[in-house]
Amino acid sequence: MSSINDPAVLFQGTTLEGPEIDRVTRTLGDLTDVFSDKDALAAMAADQKVYDVACYFPVADGTTAGLFFGITYIYPGKVGTEYFMTRGHFHQLRDRGEFYHCLEGEGMLILMDEDRQTRAEKMYPGSLHYIPGHTAHRTANTGNSMLVFSAFWPSDAGHDYQSISEKGFSGILVEQNGEPVLASK
Ligand SMILES: O=P(O)(O)OC[C@H]1O[C@](O)(CO)[C@@H](O)[C@@H]1O
Ligand SMILES: [Fe+2]
């Protein structure tokens, strides 16, 4: 017996729609350990949205040999001179990689290896980014509009937020003379 079905999810433009889509929003209040300028942060509204994520998890978290897909939407803004950005993480299974594909806006993918060497790649519509294993990753919106990108990663990768929460990245992305600069912390 064979059958023809509709897809479970529609990914059109920058939207991901379907009954199985998980959505989460991160506000400044969720990210107090992430931004460097604590005085600037204290002067801003805790419910200010920093990013939204829409994900399709077709298998359970931790499943070997499955895949996950997500879209991240980072709002434009800064805390002091530091651009709005994601929390950032290593994968719990350190050797797992990931692809990012920029759909809209402009930004920077910040990558840090396990020796805490930090580098960044420019993101703009069409840019494709391979994030190797053993590499922490975070994205920052350096433009005046939303930064939107898709991500594909293995379903057993997991997220290690703890080591970033404790030590941060060795480099932070700040605006200097109107330009994004990767400054050491
Ligand atoms: O998980 P974080 O560090 O908050 O950032 C969100 C990003 O990470 C992912 O959850 C997966 O790596 C992406 O969907 C998204 O780009
Ligand atoms: Fe990841």
Short mmCIF file of N, CA, C and O and ligand atoms in Angstrom, two decimals, residues 89-91 96-98 100 131 135 137 151 153 157-159, ligand 2:
data_model
loop_
_atom_site.label_atom_id
_atom_site.label_comp_id
_atom_site.label_asym_id
_atom_site.label_seq_id
_atom_site.Cartn_x
_atom_site.Cartn_y
_atom_site.Cartn_z
N HIS A 89 26.43 28.57 22.53
CA HIS A 89 26.65 27.27 23.19
C HIS A 89 27.70 26.44 22.46
O HIS A 89 27.95 26.66 21.27
N PHE A 90 28.31 25.51 23.18
CA PHE A 90 28.98 24.36 22.58
C PHE A 90 27.90 23.28 22.45
O PHE A 90 26.89 23.31 23.17
N HIS A 91 28.11 22.31 21.58
CA HIS A 91 27.24 21.15 21.61
C HIS A 91 27.70 20.23 22.75
O HIS A 91 28.89 20.12 23.03
N ARG A 96 29.87 17.33 17.34
CA ARG A 96 28.76 17.54 16.41
C ARG A 96 28.83 18.94 15.78
O ARG A 96 29.01 19.93 16.47
N GLY A 97 28.65 19.00 14.45
CA GLY A 97 28.70 20.26 13.72
C GLY A 97 27.30 20.80 13.46
O GLY A 97 26.30 20.28 13.95
N GLU A 98 27.23 21.85 12.66
CA GLU A 98 25.95 22.50 12.36
C GLU A 98 26.13 23.39 11.13
O GLU A 98 27.22 23.90 10.88
N TYR A 100 24.56 26.94 9.35
CA TYR A 100 23.71 28.13 9.42
C TYR A 100 23.60 28.68 8.00
O TYR A 100 24.59 28.68 7.25
N ILE A 131 29.68 25.19 10.87
CA ILE A 131 30.21 25.29 12.23
C ILE A 131 30.79 23.92 12.57
O ILE A 131 30.04 22.95 12.72
N THR A 135 33.28 23.63 18.64
CA THR A 135 33.30 25.07 18.40
C THR A 135 32.02 25.70 18.96
O THR A 135 30.91 25.39 18.50
N HIS A 137 29.25 28.56 19.35
CA HIS A 137 28.71 29.46 18.32
C HIS A 137 27.61 30.34 18.89
O HIS A 137 26.79 29.90 19.70
N ALA A 151 19.07 26.98 10.62
CA ALA A 151 20.11 26.12 11.19
C ALA A 151 19.70 24.66 11.03
O ALA A 151 18.51 24.33 11.13
N TRP A 153 21.09 20.81 12.46
CA TRP A 153 22.07 20.17 13.34
C TRP A 153 21.60 18.78 13.75
O TRP A 153 20.41 18.48 13.69
N ALA A 157 23.10 16.25 19.21
CA ALA A 157 24.16 17.21 19.55
C ALA A 157 24.01 17.74 20.97
O ALA A 157 24.97 17.82 21.73
N GLY A 158 22.80 18.12 21.35
CA GLY A 158 22.57 18.72 22.67
C GLY A 158 23.17 20.12 22.75
O GLY A 158 23.91 20.55 21.85
N HIS A 159 22.82 20.84 23.81
CA HIS A 159 23.33 22.20 24.01
C HIS A 159 24.04 22.28 25.35
O HIS A 159 23.47 21.91 26.38
FE FE B 2 24.30 24.67 17.87
#
